[in-house]
Structure formats: C-alpha cells, structure tokens
C-alpha cells in the first residue's frame, strides 16, 4: 500500500463524511493444504441501519372484492346495516402477505433497485444493498450519506421507523464490538419467563451420554398427566427448533430427534425435552462469532449413523459448513430413504 501510494494522512475537510475500515487476515494454502502465504488486508467497513415499515400489510392492494363486518365497538351513525369493502390488505387474509410483498417489490423497483434472482429478499443499486423480511429492512452502504439518501428515498413512498444499527432482528441478537456475534439471549430469557414453573434439572449436555429411547412406543404408555399438559410437548419442541435453526447448532441433533415424537410420546420423552430446555437456559450466553474469518476456505463436515431408529431403520444425517472459521449453516435430519449399509448412509449424508 505504501509502494502504490494507496493513501496519505490528511486533516478531515469540513462537511466531508468519514467511512469505517477493518483489518482482514487470510492464510493461503498450497495443494497439500499447508500454509504458504499469510496475508493482511485493510478493507472498507460498510455502515448499516435497520428500518421498520409501519403497518406494512396496509400497503398491499387487493385484486379481489372482500367485504368486512364492522369491528366490535366500531359504530358509524346511520350506517349500521352497511359493511366495509376492503381496498388494501388486512392482517388475517391469506393473500395479505403476498399483496404486501408485491407492493414493496413494485415500489423498490420504481426507485431503481434490482432484486437478486438467487435471493428474493435482497435488493441493490450502485451504492446500497437492502435486506428485506416482511416489514423489516436493513440498509447497507459504504457511507452514512448514501444510507441517509436511500432512507429519504424510501421514506417518500413508505412510512418508516429508523431503528439504527441492527441489534435485535427476528428473535436474534446482534452484538458488534471488535467482532460480530449472534445469539438469542433475549429470546431465551422470554422462554425462561414463559416456562418459569418448568421442572428444573442440572444438565451439562443436550442429551445424556449413553441414553437410549425405547424401540417402540406402546399405546398404553401415551398418557399425559397434569404437568405435561401445562407444558405441551409441541410447544417446547417448536421453541427449541427456533433456537436450533438460528444460533444453536449444539442442540440441533437432540431437537430434531425429539421432534419426531410429537404425535406420540411418553413421560420419558417429555422429560428429555425438559432437560434440553434446561440446558438452553443454563447456556443462554452462548454466542456465534461471525467475524472469525482467518481464511477464505469453504469447509463442510458431515456425518451419519446407520439405522439408529430401531422401529423403521431410518438413519440420521448431520452437516456443518464453515467459511474460514465461521459457522454459517448446519442441519441434523432423518434420512428419507432407508440405507442398507453404513457406507450408503454416509453417502446419502453427503448428498
């Protein structure tokens, strides 16, 4: 950078915007995967702002005629016999979500944003990237000036609330200090309040080592007592699945396994789910580091057992994919086919 005269030190001129920077470290490997070059780069750090579209569904236009009764307590003098003809979408209509998204897509395209073909939630123009999810928008830009111009442009068409840099989105916490961390401590603390009377257990792992489930659940064993009714099995597993899919790969296998018994479970199965929930409560501070990219290698780990389900002989697959040292996707799932050997089970896991 010095040789090529990339920069020089100057005083910041009046009315000029300064953008952020960050150091990026990478390791180049040879054909034998041995380090051959250590590289350090200085990169421009993009700014970002989170936006919320107020009453987003009310922007969606209806193509059908929908008639609505007066809401309770809503009185129009001398019009008690009339009904409401809807022109815009309301929460509760099956087409409301699509109508809202179509209108938002139309607005952004008129503002010269292009939608990425491989990801319908991403829009971009020359200087800015928008990430859309229902009524939430995150704006990425090289400078705050570009972001503010974009916000003003979108505000001319939509009623927006500016929330600043994203800290909490879709049940996930974002912490940006030196590195970017993702976790769900806020969501877990909500679960701790919701399930505050949950039976307590001191567990250090999602599943106990060596624990085995019965080969077959007998009809007579499916009995729900008062305590089990208070904390429904499906409610517990759905909350755990929300965590496992977003920030908790450590519980992915256990939650996937126990979710398979939602239509028929015993007290023993219910108690295992309770243990997983208590483990989550105990480890609520666990975080995923999204900035630990020491190299640009894409690495996939996969594994499978063979015929672990003794009732139907289905195997279970699991995979984890990393970019550098950052985990960005994972999954544990029951295989759809029945593998005839451990080799076949491993091969199916790779697919």
Coordinates of C-alpha atoms in Angstrom, one line a residue:
X1 CA 0.0 0.0 0.0
X2 CA 2.9 2.3 0.7
X3 CA 4.6 1.4 -2.6
X4 CA 1.5 2.0 -4.6
X5 CA 0.7 5.2 -2.7
X6 CA -2.8 4.0 -1.7
X7 CA -3.3 6.7 0.9
X8 CA -1.8 9.7 2.8
X9 CA -2.6 11.3 6.1
X10 CA -4.6 14.5 5.9
X11 CA -7.0 16.5 8.1
X12 CA -10.7 15.8 7.6
X13 CA -12.1 18.6 5.5
X14 CA -15.3 20.3 6.6
X15 CA -18.6 18.7 5.6
X16 CA -16.9 15.5 4.5
X17 CA -18.1 12.1 5.6
X18 CA -15.6 9.5 7.0
X19 CA -16.2 5.8 6.4
X20 CA -15.1 2.9 8.6
X21 CA -12.3 0.4 8.0
X22 CA -11.3 -3.1 9.2
X23 CA -8.4 -5.4 9.1
X24 CA -8.9 -8.8 7.3
X25 CA -6.4 -11.6 7.8
X26 CA -6.2 -14.6 5.4
X27 CA -4.0 -17.7 5.0
X28 CA -3.3 -19.0 1.5
X29 CA -2.7 -22.8 1.3
X30 CA -0.9 -25.0 -1.2
X31 CA -2.2 -28.2 -2.9
X32 CA -1.3 -30.1 0.3
X33 CA -3.3 -27.7 2.4
X34 CA -0.1 -26.3 4.0
X35 CA 0.1 -22.6 4.7
X36 CA 2.2 -20.9 2.1
X37 CA 1.3 -17.2 2.5
X38 CA -0.1 -15.1 5.3
X39 CA -2.0 -12.1 4.0
X40 CA -3.3 -9.0 5.8
X41 CA -5.7 -6.6 4.1
X42 CA -7.4 -3.3 5.1
X43 CA -10.9 -3.2 3.9
X44 CA -13.7 -0.7 3.9
X45 CA -16.4 -1.4 6.6
X46 CA -19.9 -0.8 5.4
X47 CA -22.4 1.1 7.5
X48 CA -25.9 -0.3 8.2
X49 CA -29.2 0.9 9.5
X50 CA -32.3 -1.1 10.5
X51 CA -35.7 0.1 9.3
X52 CA -39.3 -0.9 10.2
X53 CA -42.2 -0.4 7.8
X54 CA -45.2 0.8 9.8
X55 CA -48.3 -1.3 9.3
X56 CA -46.7 -2.9 6.3
X57 CA -49.7 -5.1 5.3
X58 CA -51.9 -2.0 4.8
X59 CA -49.8 -1.1 1.7
X60 CA -50.9 -4.3 -0.1
X61 CA -53.5 -3.8 -2.8
X62 CA -56.3 -6.3 -3.1
X63 CA -57.4 -7.6 -6.5
X64 CA -60.5 -9.3 -5.1
X65 CA -63.6 -7.7 -3.5
X66 CA -63.6 -8.5 0.2
X67 CA -66.4 -7.3 2.5
X68 CA -65.8 -6.9 6.2
X69 CA -68.2 -6.6 9.1
X70 CA -68.0 -3.7 11.5
X71 CA -65.2 -4.4 14.0
X72 CA -66.5 -4.7 17.6
X73 CA -67.1 -1.2 19.1
X74 CA -66.8 0.5 15.7
X75 CA -70.0 2.4 15.1
X76 CA -70.9 4.6 12.2
X77 CA -74.1 6.6 12.7
X78 CA -76.9 5.8 10.3
X79 CA -74.7 3.1 8.6
X80 CA -75.2 0.1 10.9
X81 CA -76.5 -2.0 8.1
X82 CA -73.5 -1.3 5.8
X83 CA -70.3 -3.3 5.5
X84 CA -66.7 -2.4 4.7
X85 CA -65.3 -3.0 1.2
X86 CA -61.6 -3.5 1.5
X87 CA -59.2 -1.8 -0.9
X88 CA -56.0 -2.7 0.9
X89 CA -54.9 -5.9 2.7
X90 CA -55.5 -6.5 6.4
X91 CA -53.8 -8.9 8.8
X92 CA -55.7 -12.2 8.6
X93 CA -56.3 -12.5 4.9
X94 CA -54.5 -15.4 3.3
X95 CA -53.3 -13.1 0.4
X96 CA -52.2 -10.2 2.6
X97 CA -48.5 -11.3 2.9
X98 CA -48.2 -11.7 -0.9
X99 CA -50.0 -8.4 -1.6
X100 CA -47.7 -6.5 0.8
X101 CA -44.6 -8.1 -0.8
X102 CA -45.7 -7.4 -4.3
X103 CA -46.4 -3.7 -3.5
X104 CA -43.0 -3.4 -1.7
X105 CA -41.3 -5.0 -4.7
X106 CA -43.0 -2.6 -7.1
X107 CA -42.0 0.4 -5.0
X108 CA -38.3 -0.6 -4.8
X109 CA -38.1 -1.4 -8.5
X110 CA -39.5 2.1 -9.3
X111 CA -36.8 3.5 -7.0
X112 CA -34.2 1.8 -9.3
X113 CA -33.4 -1.1 -7.1
X114 CA -32.7 -4.5 -8.7
X115 CA -33.8 -7.8 -7.0
X116 CA -31.3 -10.6 -6.9
X117 CA -32.5 -13.6 -8.8
X118 CA -31.0 -16.1 -6.3
X119 CA -32.3 -14.3 -3.2
X120 CA -35.7 -12.6 -3.4
X121 CA -35.1 -10.7 -0.1
X122 CA -32.0 -8.8 -1.5
X123 CA -32.2 -5.6 -3.5
X124 CA -29.3 -3.5 -4.6
X125 CA -28.4 -0.4 -6.6
X126 CA -25.0 1.1 -7.3
X127 CA -24.1 2.1 -3.8
X128 CA -26.6 0.4 -1.4
X129 CA -27.9 -3.1 -0.5
X130 CA -31.3 -3.7 1.1
X131 CA -32.2 -6.9 3.0
X132 CA -36.0 -7.3 3.3
X133 CA -38.0 -9.6 5.6
X134 CA -41.8 -8.8 5.7
X135 CA -41.8 -5.3 7.3
X136 CA -38.1 -5.2 8.3
X137 CA -35.4 -3.6 6.2
X138 CA -31.7 -3.4 6.8
X139 CA -29.8 -0.9 4.7
X140 CA -26.1 -1.5 3.9
X141 CA -23.9 1.3 2.4
X142 CA -20.3 2.4 2.2
X143 CA -21.1 5.8 3.8
X144 CA -23.8 7.1 6.1
X145 CA -24.5 9.8 3.4
X146 CA -25.5 7.1 0.9
X147 CA -27.6 5.3 3.6
X148 CA -29.4 8.5 4.5
X149 CA -30.2 9.3 0.9
X150 CA -31.7 5.8 0.4
X151 CA -33.7 6.2 3.6
X152 CA -35.1 9.5 2.4
X153 CA -35.9 8.0 -1.0
X154 CA -37.8 5.0 0.5
X155 CA -39.5 7.3 3.0
X156 CA -41.0 9.2 0.2
X157 CA -43.0 6.0 -0.6
X158 CA -43.3 4.2 2.8
X159 CA -43.9 5.2 6.4
X160 CA -40.7 4.1 8.1
X161 CA -39.2 3.9 11.6
X162 CA -35.4 4.2 11.9
X163 CA -34.0 1.8 14.5
X164 CA -30.3 2.5 14.0
X165 CA -27.7 -0.3 13.6
X166 CA -29.4 -3.7 13.9
X167 CA -29.3 -5.1 17.5
X168 CA -32.3 -7.4 17.5
X169 CA -34.0 -8.9 14.5
X170 CA -36.3 -11.9 14.0
X171 CA -35.5 -13.2 17.5
X172 CA -31.7 -12.9 17.1
X173 CA -29.4 -10.6 19.0
X174 CA -26.5 -8.9 17.1
X175 CA -23.5 -7.7 19.1
X176 CA -20.9 -5.6 17.2
X177 CA -17.8 -4.7 19.1
X178 CA -14.5 -5.8 17.7
X179 CA -16.3 -8.7 16.2
X180 CA -19.8 -9.5 15.2
X181 CA -21.6 -12.0 17.5
X182 CA -25.0 -13.6 17.1
X183 CA -27.0 -15.1 19.9
X184 CA -30.6 -15.4 21.2
X185 CA -30.3 -14.5 24.9
X186 CA -33.3 -12.2 24.7
X187 CA -35.5 -14.9 23.2
X188 CA -34.2 -17.5 25.8
X189 CA -35.0 -15.1 28.7
X190 CA -38.5 -14.8 27.3
X191 CA -38.8 -18.6 27.4
X192 CA -37.5 -18.6 31.0
X193 CA -40.4 -16.3 31.9
X194 CA -42.9 -18.3 29.9
X195 CA -41.7 -21.6 31.4
X196 CA -40.8 -20.3 34.8
X197 CA -42.5 -23.3 36.5
X198 CA -40.7 -25.8 34.3
X199 CA -39.2 -28.7 36.4
X200 CA -35.6 -27.9 37.0
X201 CA -32.7 -30.3 36.1
X202 CA -29.0 -29.8 36.2
X203 CA -27.7 -30.9 32.8
X204 CA -24.4 -30.2 31.0
X205 CA -25.3 -31.7 27.7
X206 CA -28.4 -31.6 25.4
X207 CA -28.6 -35.4 25.7
X208 CA -27.2 -37.7 28.4
X209 CA -24.4 -39.9 27.2
X210 CA -25.5 -43.5 26.6
X211 CA -29.2 -42.7 26.9
X212 CA -31.4 -44.8 24.7
X213 CA -35.1 -44.3 23.7
X214 CA -37.5 -47.3 23.7
X215 CA -37.7 -49.2 20.4
X216 CA -41.4 -48.7 20.2
X217 CA -44.0 -46.6 22.0
X218 CA -47.0 -48.6 23.2
X219 CA -50.4 -47.0 23.0
X220 CA -50.9 -47.6 26.7
X221 CA -47.8 -45.6 27.5
X222 CA -49.1 -42.4 25.9
X223 CA -50.6 -40.9 28.9
X224 CA -50.5 -37.1 29.6
X225 CA -50.5 -36.0 33.2
X226 CA -51.4 -32.5 34.6
X227 CA -47.7 -31.4 34.5
X228 CA -47.3 -32.5 30.9
X229 CA -50.5 -30.6 29.9
X230 CA -49.2 -27.4 31.5
X231 CA -46.0 -27.6 29.3
X232 CA -47.1 -29.1 26.0
X233 CA -44.6 -31.2 24.1
X234 CA -45.1 -29.5 20.8
X235 CA -44.8 -26.0 22.3
X236 CA -41.5 -26.9 23.9
X237 CA -40.0 -28.6 20.7
X238 CA -41.1 -25.7 18.5
X239 CA -39.4 -23.2 20.7
X240 CA -36.2 -25.3 20.7
X241 CA -36.4 -25.7 16.9
X242 CA -36.4 -21.9 16.6
X243 CA -33.2 -21.8 18.6
X244 CA -31.5 -24.8 16.9
X245 CA -32.1 -23.4 13.4
X246 CA -30.7 -19.9 14.0
X247 CA -27.9 -19.9 16.6
X248 CA -27.6 -23.2 18.5
X249 CA -26.1 -26.0 16.4
X250 CA -25.2 -27.8 19.7
X251 CA -28.9 -28.8 20.2
X252 CA -29.7 -29.4 16.5
X253 CA -29.5 -33.2 16.7
X254 CA -31.3 -33.6 20.0
X255 CA -34.2 -31.3 19.0
X256 CA -34.6 -33.0 15.6
X257 CA -34.7 -36.4 17.3
X258 CA -37.3 -35.4 19.9
X259 CA -39.5 -33.6 17.4
X260 CA -40.1 -36.9 15.6
X261 CA -42.3 -38.0 18.5
X262 CA -44.7 -35.0 18.6
X263 CA -47.7 -37.2 17.7
X264 CA -47.0 -39.9 20.3
X265 CA -44.7 -39.5 23.3
X266 CA -44.4 -40.8 26.9
X267 CA -43.3 -39.1 30.1
X268 CA -39.7 -40.2 29.5
X269 CA -39.7 -38.4 26.1
X270 CA -41.2 -35.3 27.6
X271 CA -38.6 -35.3 30.4
X272 CA -35.8 -35.4 27.8
X273 CA -37.3 -32.3 26.1
X274 CA -37.4 -30.6 29.5
X275 CA -33.7 -31.4 30.0
X276 CA -32.9 -29.9 26.7
X277 CA -34.8 -26.7 27.6
X278 CA -32.9 -26.5 31.0
X279 CA -29.6 -26.9 29.1
X280 CA -30.6 -24.0 26.9
X281 CA -31.4 -21.9 30.0
X282 CA -28.1 -22.8 31.5
X283 CA -26.2 -21.8 28.3
X284 CA -28.2 -18.7 27.3
X285 CA -24.9 -16.7 27.0
X286 CA -23.6 -18.9 24.1
X287 CA -22.7 -16.9 21.0
X288 CA -21.6 -17.5 17.5
X289 CA -18.7 -15.4 16.2
X290 CA -19.5 -14.2 12.7
X291 CA -16.2 -12.3 12.2
X292 CA -13.7 -15.0 12.8
X293 CA -12.7 -15.4 9.2
X294 CA -9.0 -16.3 9.2
X295 CA -9.1 -17.6 5.7
X296 CA -11.5 -17.9 2.8
X297 CA -11.7 -21.7 2.8
X298 CA -15.1 -23.3 2.5
X299 CA -15.2 -26.4 4.7
X300 CA -18.0 -28.9 5.1
X301 CA -18.2 -31.6 7.8
X302 CA -20.8 -34.3 7.5
X303 CA -21.6 -37.5 9.4
X304 CA -24.3 -40.1 9.7
X305 CA -25.3 -43.1 11.8
X306 CA -26.8 -46.2 10.4
X307 CA -30.3 -47.5 11.2
X308 CA -30.4 -45.7 14.5
X309 CA -34.2 -45.7 14.5
X310 CA -34.9 -49.3 15.6
X311 CA -38.6 -49.0 14.6
X312 CA -38.2 -48.1 10.9
X313 CA -34.4 -48.3 10.5
X314 CA -34.1 -44.7 9.2
X315 CA -30.6 -43.2 9.6
X316 CA -29.8 -39.6 10.7
X317 CA -27.6 -37.2 8.8
X318 CA -25.8 -34.1 10.0
X319 CA -23.7 -31.4 8.4
X320 CA -21.9 -28.2 9.3
X321 CA -20.4 -25.7 6.8
X322 CA -17.8 -23.1 7.7
X323 CA -16.4 -20.1 5.8
X324 CA -12.9 -19.8 7.3
X325 CA -13.6 -20.4 11.0
X326 CA -17.1 -19.0 10.9
X327 CA -20.0 -21.5 11.1
X328 CA -22.8 -20.2 8.8
X329 CA -25.1 -23.2 8.3
X330 CA -25.8 -26.6 9.8
X331 CA -28.5 -29.2 10.0
X332 CA -29.5 -32.5 11.5
X333 CA -32.2 -34.5 9.9
X334 CA -33.7 -38.0 9.5
X335 CA -32.8 -39.5 6.1
X336 CA -35.9 -40.0 3.8
X337 CA -34.6 -43.4 2.5
X338 CA -33.6 -46.5 4.3
X339 CA -29.8 -47.1 3.9
X340 CA -28.7 -50.7 3.5
X341 CA -25.2 -50.1 4.9
X342 CA -23.2 -47.6 6.9
X343 CA -21.4 -46.6 3.6
X344 CA -24.7 -45.9 1.9
X345 CA -25.9 -43.9 4.9
X346 CA -22.7 -41.8 4.8
X347 CA -23.1 -41.3 1.0
X348 CA -26.7 -40.1 1.5
X349 CA -25.5 -37.6 4.1
X350 CA -23.1 -36.1 1.5
X351 CA -26.0 -35.6 -0.9

